[in-house]
Backbone atoms as SQL, in Angstrom:
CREATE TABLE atoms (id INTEGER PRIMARY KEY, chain TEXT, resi INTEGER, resn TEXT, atom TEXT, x REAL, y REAL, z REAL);
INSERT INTO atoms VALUES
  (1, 'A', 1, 'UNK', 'N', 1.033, -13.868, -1.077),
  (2, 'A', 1, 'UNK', 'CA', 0.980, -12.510, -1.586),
  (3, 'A', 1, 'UNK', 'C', -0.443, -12.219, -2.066),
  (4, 'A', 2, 'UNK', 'N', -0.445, -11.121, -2.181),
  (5, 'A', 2, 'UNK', 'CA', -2.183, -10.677, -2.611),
  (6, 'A', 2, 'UNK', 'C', -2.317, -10.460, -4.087),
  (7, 'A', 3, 'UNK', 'N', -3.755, -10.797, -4.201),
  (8, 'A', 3, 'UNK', 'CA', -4.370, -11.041, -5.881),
  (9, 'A', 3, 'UNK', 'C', -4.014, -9.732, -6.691),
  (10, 'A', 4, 'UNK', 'N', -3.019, -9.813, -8.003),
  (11, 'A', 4, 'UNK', 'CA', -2.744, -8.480, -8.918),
  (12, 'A', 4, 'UNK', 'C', -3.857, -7.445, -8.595),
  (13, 'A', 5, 'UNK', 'N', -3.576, -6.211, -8.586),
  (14, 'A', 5, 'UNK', 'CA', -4.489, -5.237, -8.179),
  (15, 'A', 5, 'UNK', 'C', -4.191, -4.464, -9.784),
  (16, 'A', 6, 'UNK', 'N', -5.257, -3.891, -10.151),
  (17, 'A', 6, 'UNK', 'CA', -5.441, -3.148, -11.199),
  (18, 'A', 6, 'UNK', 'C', -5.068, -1.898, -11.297),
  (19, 'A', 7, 'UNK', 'N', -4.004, -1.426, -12.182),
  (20, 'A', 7, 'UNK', 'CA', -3.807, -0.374, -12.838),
  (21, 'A', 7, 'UNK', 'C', -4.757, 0.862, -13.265),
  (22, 'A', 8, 'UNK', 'N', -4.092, 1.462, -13.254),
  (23, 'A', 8, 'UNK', 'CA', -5.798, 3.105, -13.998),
  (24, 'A', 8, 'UNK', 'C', -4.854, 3.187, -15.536),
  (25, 'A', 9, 'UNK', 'N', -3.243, 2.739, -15.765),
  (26, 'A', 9, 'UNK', 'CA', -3.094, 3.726, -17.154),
  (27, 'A', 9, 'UNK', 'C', -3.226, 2.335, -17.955),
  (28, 'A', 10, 'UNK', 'N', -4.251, 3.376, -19.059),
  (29, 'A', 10, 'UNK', 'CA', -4.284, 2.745, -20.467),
  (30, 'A', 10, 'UNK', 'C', -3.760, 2.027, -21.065),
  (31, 'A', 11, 'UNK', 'N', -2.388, 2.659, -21.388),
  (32, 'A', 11, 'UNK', 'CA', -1.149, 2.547, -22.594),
  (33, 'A', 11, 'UNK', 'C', -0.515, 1.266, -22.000),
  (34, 'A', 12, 'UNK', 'N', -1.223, 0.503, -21.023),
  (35, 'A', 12, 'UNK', 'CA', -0.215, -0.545, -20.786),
  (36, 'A', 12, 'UNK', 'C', -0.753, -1.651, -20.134),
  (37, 'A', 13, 'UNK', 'N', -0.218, -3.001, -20.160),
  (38, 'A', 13, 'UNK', 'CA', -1.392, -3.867, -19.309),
  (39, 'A', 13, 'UNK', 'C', -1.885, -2.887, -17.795),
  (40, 'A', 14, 'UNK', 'N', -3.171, -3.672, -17.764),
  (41, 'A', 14, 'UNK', 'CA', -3.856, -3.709, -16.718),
  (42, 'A', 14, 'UNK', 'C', -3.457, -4.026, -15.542),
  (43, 'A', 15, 'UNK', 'N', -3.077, -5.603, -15.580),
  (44, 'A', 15, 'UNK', 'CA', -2.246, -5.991, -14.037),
  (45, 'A', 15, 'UNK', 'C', -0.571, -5.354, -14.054),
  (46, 'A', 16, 'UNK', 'N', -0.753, -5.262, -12.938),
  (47, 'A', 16, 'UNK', 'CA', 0.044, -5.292, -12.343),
  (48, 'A', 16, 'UNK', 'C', 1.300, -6.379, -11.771),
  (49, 'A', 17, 'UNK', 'N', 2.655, -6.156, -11.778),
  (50, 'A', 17, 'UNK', 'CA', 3.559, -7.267, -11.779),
  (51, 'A', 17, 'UNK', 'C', 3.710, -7.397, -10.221),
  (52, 'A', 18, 'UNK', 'N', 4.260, -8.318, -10.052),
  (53, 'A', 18, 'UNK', 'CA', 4.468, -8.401, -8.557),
  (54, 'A', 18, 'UNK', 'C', 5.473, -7.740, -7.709),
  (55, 'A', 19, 'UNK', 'N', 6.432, -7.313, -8.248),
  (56, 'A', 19, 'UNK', 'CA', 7.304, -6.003, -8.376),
  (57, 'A', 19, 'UNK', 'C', 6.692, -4.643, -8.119),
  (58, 'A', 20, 'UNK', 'N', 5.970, -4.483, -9.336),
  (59, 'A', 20, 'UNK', 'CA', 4.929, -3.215, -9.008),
  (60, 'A', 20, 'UNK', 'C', 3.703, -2.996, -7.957),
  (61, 'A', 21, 'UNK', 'N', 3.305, -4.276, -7.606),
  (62, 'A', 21, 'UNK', 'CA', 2.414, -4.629, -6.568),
  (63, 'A', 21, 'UNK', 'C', 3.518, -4.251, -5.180),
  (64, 'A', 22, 'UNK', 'N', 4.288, -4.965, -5.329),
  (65, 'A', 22, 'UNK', 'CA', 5.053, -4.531, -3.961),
  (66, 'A', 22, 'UNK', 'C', 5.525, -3.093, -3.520),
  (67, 'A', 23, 'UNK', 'N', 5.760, -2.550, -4.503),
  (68, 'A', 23, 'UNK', 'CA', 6.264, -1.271, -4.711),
  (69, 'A', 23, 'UNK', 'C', 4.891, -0.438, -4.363),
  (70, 'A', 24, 'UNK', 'N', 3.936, -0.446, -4.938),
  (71, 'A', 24, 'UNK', 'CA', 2.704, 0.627, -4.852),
  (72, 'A', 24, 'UNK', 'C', 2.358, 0.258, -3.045),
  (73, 'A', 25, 'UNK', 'N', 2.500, -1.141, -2.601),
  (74, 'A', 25, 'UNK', 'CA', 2.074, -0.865, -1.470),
  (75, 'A', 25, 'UNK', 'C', 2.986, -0.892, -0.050),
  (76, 'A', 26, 'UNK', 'N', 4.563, -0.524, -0.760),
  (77, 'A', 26, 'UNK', 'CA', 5.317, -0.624, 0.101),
  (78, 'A', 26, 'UNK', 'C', 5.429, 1.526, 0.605),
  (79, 'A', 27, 'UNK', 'N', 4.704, 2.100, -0.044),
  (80, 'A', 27, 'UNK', 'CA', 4.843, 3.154, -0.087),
  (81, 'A', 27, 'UNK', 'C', 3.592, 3.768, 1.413),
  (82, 'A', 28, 'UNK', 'N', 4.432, 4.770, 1.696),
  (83, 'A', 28, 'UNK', 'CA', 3.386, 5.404, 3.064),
  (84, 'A', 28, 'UNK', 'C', 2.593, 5.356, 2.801),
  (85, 'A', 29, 'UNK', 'N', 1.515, 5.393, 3.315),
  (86, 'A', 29, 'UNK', 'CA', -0.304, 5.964, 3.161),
  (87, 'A', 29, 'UNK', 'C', -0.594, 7.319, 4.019),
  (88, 'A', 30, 'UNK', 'N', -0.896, 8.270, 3.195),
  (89, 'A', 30, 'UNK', 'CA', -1.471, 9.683, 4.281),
  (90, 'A', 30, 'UNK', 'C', -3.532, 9.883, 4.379),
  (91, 'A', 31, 'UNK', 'N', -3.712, 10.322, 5.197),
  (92, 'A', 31, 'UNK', 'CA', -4.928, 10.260, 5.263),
  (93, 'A', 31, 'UNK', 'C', -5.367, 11.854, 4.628),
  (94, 'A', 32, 'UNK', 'N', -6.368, 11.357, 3.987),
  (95, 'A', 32, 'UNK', 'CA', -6.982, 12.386, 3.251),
  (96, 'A', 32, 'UNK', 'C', -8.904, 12.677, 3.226),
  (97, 'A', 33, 'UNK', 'N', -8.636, 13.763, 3.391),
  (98, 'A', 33, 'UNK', 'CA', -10.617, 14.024, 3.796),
  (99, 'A', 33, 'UNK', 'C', -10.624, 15.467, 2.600),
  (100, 'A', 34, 'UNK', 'N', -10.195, 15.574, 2.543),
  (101, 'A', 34, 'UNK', 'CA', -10.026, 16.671, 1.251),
  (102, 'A', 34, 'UNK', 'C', -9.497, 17.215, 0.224),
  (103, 'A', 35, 'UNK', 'N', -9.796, 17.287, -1.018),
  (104, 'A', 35, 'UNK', 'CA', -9.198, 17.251, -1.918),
  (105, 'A', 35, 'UNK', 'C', -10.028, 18.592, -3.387),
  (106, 'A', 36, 'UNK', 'N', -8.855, 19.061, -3.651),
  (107, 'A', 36, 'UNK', 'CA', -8.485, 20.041, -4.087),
  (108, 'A', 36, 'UNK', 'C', -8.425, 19.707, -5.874),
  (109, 'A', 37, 'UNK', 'N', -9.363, 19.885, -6.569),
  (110, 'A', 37, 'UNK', 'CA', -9.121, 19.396, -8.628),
  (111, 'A', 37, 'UNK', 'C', -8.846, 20.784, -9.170),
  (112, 'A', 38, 'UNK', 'N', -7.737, 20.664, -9.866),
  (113, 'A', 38, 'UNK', 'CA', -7.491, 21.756, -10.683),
  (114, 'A', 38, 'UNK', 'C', -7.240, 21.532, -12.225),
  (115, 'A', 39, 'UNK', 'N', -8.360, 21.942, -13.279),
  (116, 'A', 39, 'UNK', 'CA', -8.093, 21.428, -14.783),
  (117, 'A', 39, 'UNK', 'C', -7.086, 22.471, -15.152),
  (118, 'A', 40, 'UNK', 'N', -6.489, 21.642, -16.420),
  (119, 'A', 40, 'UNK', 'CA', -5.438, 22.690, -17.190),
  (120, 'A', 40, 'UNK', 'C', -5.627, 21.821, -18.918),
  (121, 'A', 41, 'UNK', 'N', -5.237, 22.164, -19.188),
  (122, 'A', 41, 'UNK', 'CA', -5.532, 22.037, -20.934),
  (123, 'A', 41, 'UNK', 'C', -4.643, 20.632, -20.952),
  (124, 'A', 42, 'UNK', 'N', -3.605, 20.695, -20.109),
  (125, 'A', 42, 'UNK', 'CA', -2.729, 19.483, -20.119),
  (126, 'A', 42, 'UNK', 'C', -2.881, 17.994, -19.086),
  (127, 'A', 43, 'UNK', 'N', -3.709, 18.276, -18.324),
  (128, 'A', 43, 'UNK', 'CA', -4.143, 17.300, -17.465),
  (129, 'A', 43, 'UNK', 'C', -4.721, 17.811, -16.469),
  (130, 'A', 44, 'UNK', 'N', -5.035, 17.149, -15.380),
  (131, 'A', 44, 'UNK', 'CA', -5.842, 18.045, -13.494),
  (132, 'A', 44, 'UNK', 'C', -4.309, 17.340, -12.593),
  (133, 'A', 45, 'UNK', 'N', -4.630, 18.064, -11.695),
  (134, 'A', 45, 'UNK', 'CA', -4.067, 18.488, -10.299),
  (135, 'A', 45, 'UNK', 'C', -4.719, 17.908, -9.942),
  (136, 'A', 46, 'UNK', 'N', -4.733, 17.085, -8.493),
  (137, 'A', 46, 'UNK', 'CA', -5.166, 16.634, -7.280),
  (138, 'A', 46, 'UNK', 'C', -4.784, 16.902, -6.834),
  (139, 'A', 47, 'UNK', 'N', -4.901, 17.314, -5.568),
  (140, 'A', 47, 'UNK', 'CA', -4.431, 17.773, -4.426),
  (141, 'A', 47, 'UNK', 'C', -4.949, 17.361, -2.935),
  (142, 'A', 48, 'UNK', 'N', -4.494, 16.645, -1.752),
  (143, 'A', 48, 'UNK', 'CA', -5.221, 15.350, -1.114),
  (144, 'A', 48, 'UNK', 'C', -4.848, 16.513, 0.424),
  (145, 'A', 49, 'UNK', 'N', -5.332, 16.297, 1.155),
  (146, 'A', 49, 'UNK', 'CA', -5.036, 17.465, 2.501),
  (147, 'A', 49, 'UNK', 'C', -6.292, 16.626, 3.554),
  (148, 'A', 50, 'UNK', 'N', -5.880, 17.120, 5.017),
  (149, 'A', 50, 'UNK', 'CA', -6.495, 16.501, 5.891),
  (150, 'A', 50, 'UNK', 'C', -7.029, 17.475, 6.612),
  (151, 'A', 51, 'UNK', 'N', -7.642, 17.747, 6.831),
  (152, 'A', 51, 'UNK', 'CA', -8.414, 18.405, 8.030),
  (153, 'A', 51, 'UNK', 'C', -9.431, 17.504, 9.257),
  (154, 'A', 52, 'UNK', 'N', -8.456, 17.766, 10.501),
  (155, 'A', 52, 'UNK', 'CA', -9.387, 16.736, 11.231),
  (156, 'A', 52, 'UNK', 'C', -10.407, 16.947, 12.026),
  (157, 'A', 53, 'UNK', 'N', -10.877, 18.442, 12.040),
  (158, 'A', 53, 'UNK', 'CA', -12.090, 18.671, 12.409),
  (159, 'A', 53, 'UNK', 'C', -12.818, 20.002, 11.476),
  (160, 'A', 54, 'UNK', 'N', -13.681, 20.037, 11.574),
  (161, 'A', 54, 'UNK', 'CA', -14.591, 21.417, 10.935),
  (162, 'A', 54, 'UNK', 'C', -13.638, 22.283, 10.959),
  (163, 'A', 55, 'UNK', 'N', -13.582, 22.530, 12.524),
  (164, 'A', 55, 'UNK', 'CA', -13.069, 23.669, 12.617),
  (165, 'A', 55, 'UNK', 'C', -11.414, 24.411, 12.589),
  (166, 'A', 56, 'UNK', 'N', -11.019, 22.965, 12.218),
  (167, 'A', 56, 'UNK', 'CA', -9.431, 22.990, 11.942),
  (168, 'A', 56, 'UNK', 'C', -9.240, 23.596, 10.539),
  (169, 'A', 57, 'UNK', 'N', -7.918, 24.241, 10.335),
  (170, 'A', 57, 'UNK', 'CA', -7.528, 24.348, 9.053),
  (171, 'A', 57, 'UNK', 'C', -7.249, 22.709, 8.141),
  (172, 'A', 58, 'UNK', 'N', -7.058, 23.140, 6.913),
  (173, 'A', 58, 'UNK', 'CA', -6.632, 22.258, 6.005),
  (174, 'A', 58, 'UNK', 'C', -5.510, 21.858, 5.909),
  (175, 'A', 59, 'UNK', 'N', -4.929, 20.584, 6.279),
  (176, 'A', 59, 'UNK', 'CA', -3.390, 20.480, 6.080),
  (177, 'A', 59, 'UNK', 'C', -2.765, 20.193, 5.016),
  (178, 'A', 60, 'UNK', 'N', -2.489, 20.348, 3.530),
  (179, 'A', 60, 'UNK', 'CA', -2.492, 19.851, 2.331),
  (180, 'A', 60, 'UNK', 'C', -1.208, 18.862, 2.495),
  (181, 'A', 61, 'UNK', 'N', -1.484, 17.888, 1.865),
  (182, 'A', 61, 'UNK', 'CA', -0.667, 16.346, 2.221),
  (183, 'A', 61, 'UNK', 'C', 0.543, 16.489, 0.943),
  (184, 'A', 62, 'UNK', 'N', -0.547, 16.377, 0.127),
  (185, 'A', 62, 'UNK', 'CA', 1.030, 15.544, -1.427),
  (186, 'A', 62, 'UNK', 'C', -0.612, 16.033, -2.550),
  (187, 'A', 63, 'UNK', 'N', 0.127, 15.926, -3.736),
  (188, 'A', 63, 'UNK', 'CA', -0.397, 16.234, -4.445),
  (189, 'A', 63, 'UNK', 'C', 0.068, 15.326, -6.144),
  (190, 'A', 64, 'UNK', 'N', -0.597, 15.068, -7.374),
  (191, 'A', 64, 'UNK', 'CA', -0.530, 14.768, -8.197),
  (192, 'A', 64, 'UNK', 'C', -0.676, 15.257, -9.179),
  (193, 'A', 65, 'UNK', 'N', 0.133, 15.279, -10.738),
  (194, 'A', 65, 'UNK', 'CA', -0.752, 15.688, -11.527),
  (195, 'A', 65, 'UNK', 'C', -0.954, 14.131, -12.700),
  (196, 'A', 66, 'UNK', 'N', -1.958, 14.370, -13.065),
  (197, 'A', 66, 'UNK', 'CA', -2.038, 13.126, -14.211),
  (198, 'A', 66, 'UNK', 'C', -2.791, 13.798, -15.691),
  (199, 'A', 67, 'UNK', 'N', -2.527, 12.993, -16.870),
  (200, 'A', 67, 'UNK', 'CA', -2.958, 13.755, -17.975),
  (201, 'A', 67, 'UNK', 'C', -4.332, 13.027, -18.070),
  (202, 'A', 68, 'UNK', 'N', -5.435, 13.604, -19.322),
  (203, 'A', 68, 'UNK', 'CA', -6.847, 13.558, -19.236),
  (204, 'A', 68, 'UNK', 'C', -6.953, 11.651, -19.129),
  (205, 'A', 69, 'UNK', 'N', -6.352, 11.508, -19.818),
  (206, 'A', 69, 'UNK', 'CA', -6.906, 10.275, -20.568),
  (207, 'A', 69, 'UNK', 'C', -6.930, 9.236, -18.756),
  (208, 'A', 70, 'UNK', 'N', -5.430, 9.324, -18.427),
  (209, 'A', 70, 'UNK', 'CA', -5.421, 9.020, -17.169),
  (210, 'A', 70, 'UNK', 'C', -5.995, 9.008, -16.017),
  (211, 'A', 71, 'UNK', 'N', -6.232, 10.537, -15.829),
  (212, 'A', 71, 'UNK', 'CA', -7.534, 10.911, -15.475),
  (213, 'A', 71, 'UNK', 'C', -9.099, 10.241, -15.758),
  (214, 'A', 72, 'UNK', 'N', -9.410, 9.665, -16.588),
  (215, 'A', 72, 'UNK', 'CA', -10.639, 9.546, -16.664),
  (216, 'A', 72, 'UNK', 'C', -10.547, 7.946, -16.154),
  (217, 'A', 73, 'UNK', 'N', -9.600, 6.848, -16.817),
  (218, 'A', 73, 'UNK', 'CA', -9.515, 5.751, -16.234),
  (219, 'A', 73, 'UNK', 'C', -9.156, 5.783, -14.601),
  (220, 'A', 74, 'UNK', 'N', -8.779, 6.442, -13.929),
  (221, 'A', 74, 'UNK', 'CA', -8.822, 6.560, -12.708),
  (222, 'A', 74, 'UNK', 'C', -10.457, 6.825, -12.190),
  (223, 'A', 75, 'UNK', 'N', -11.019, 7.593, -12.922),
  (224, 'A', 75, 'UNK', 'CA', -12.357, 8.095, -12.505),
  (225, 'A', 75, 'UNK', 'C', -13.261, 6.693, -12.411),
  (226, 'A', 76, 'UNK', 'N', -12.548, 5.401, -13.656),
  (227, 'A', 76, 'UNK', 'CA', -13.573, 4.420, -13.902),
  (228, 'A', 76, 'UNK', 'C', -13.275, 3.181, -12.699),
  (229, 'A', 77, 'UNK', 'N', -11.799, 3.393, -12.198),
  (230, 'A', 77, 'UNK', 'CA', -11.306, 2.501, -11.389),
  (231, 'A', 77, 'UNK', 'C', -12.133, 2.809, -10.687),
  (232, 'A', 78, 'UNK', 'N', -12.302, 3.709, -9.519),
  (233, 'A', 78, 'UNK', 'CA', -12.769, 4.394, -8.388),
  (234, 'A', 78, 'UNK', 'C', -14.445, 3.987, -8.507),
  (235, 'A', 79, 'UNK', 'N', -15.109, 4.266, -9.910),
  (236, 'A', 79, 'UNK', 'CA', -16.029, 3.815, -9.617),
  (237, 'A', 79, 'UNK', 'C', -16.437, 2.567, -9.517),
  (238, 'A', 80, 'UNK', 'N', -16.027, 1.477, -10.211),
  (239, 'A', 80, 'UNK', 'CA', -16.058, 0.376, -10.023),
  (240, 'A', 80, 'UNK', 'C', -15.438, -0.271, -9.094),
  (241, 'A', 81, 'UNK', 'N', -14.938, 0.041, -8.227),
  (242, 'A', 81, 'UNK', 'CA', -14.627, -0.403, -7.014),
  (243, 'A', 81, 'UNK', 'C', -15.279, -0.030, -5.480),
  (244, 'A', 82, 'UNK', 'N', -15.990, 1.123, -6.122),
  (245, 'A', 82, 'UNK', 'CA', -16.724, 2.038, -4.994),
  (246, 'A', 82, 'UNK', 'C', -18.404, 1.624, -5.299),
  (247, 'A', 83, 'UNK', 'N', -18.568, 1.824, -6.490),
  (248, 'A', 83, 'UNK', 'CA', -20.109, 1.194, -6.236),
  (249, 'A', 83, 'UNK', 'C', -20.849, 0.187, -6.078),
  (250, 'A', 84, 'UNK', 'N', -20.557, -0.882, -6.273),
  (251, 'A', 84, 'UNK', 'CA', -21.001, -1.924, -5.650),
  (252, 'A', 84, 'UNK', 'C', -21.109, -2.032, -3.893),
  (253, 'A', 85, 'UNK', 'N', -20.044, -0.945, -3.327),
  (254, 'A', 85, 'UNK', 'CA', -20.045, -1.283, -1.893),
  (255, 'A', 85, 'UNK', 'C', -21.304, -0.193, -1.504),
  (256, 'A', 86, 'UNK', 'N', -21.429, 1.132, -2.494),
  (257, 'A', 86, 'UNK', 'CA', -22.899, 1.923, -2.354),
  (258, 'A', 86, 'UNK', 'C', -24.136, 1.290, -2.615),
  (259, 'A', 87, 'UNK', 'N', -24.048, 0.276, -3.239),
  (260, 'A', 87, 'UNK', 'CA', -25.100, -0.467, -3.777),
  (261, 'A', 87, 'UNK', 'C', -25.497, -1.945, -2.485),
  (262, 'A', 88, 'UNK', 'N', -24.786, -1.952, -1.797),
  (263, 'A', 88, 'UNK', 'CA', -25.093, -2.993, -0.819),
  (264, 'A', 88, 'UNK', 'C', -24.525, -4.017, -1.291),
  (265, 'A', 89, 'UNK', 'N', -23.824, -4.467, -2.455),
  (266, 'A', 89, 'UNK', 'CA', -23.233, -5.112, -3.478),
  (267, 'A', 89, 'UNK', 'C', -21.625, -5.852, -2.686),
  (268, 'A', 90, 'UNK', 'N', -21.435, -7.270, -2.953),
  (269, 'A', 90, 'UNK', 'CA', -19.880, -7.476, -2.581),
  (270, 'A', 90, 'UNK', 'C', -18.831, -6.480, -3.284),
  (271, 'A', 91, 'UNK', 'N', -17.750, -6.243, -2.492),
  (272, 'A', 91, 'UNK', 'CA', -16.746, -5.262, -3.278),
  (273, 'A', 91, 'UNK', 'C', -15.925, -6.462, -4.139),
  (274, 'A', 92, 'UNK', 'N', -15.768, -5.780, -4.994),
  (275, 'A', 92, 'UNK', 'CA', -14.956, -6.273, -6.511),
  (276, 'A', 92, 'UNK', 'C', -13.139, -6.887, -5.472),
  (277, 'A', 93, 'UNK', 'N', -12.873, -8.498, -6.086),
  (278, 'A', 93, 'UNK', 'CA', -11.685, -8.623, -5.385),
  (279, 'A', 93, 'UNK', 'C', -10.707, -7.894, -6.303),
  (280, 'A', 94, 'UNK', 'N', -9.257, -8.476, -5.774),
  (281, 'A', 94, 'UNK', 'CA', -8.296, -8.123, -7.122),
  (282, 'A', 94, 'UNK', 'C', -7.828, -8.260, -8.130),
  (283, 'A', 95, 'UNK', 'N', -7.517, -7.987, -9.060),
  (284, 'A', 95, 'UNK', 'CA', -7.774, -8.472, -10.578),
  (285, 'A', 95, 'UNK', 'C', -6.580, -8.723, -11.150);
């Protein structure tokens, strides 16, 4: 099985159980090239949609909402998993 993968919410451990590991990646994957943020006093909207050429419309996929705090640890996951691979850097394994 593959190395615990890390959580974004706060309020609770970090890893992930192997239960929850199975579960997060037993779920579809949709492809997404565009995405849609909407703030509200209570959390943002995401909104994930595909468009597969310029000149195609937008197909909007699925959408989320999460509250701030959530929001921002997601912002820190993403980056720390994303910059090192901008940086020419090995990508971070699983935690």
């Amino acid at each position: 099985m593959t190395d615990a993968k890390e959580s974004t919410t706060p309020r609770r451990d970090p890893k992930l159980d192997e239960q929850e590991l199975h579960d997060a990646e037993a779920l579809p994957g949709i492809v997404a090239n565009r995405f849609l943020i909407a703030s509200t006093r209570n959390g943002i909207r995401i909104a994930f949609g595909e468009q597969p050429r310029t000149t195609s419309p937008t197909h909007m996929r699925a959408a989320v909402f999460i509250n701030a705090e959530d929001a921002a640890a997601l912002g820190k996951l993403l980056l720390k998993h994303f910059a090192p691979k901008a940086e020419g850097q090995e990508e971070p394994q699983g935690e």
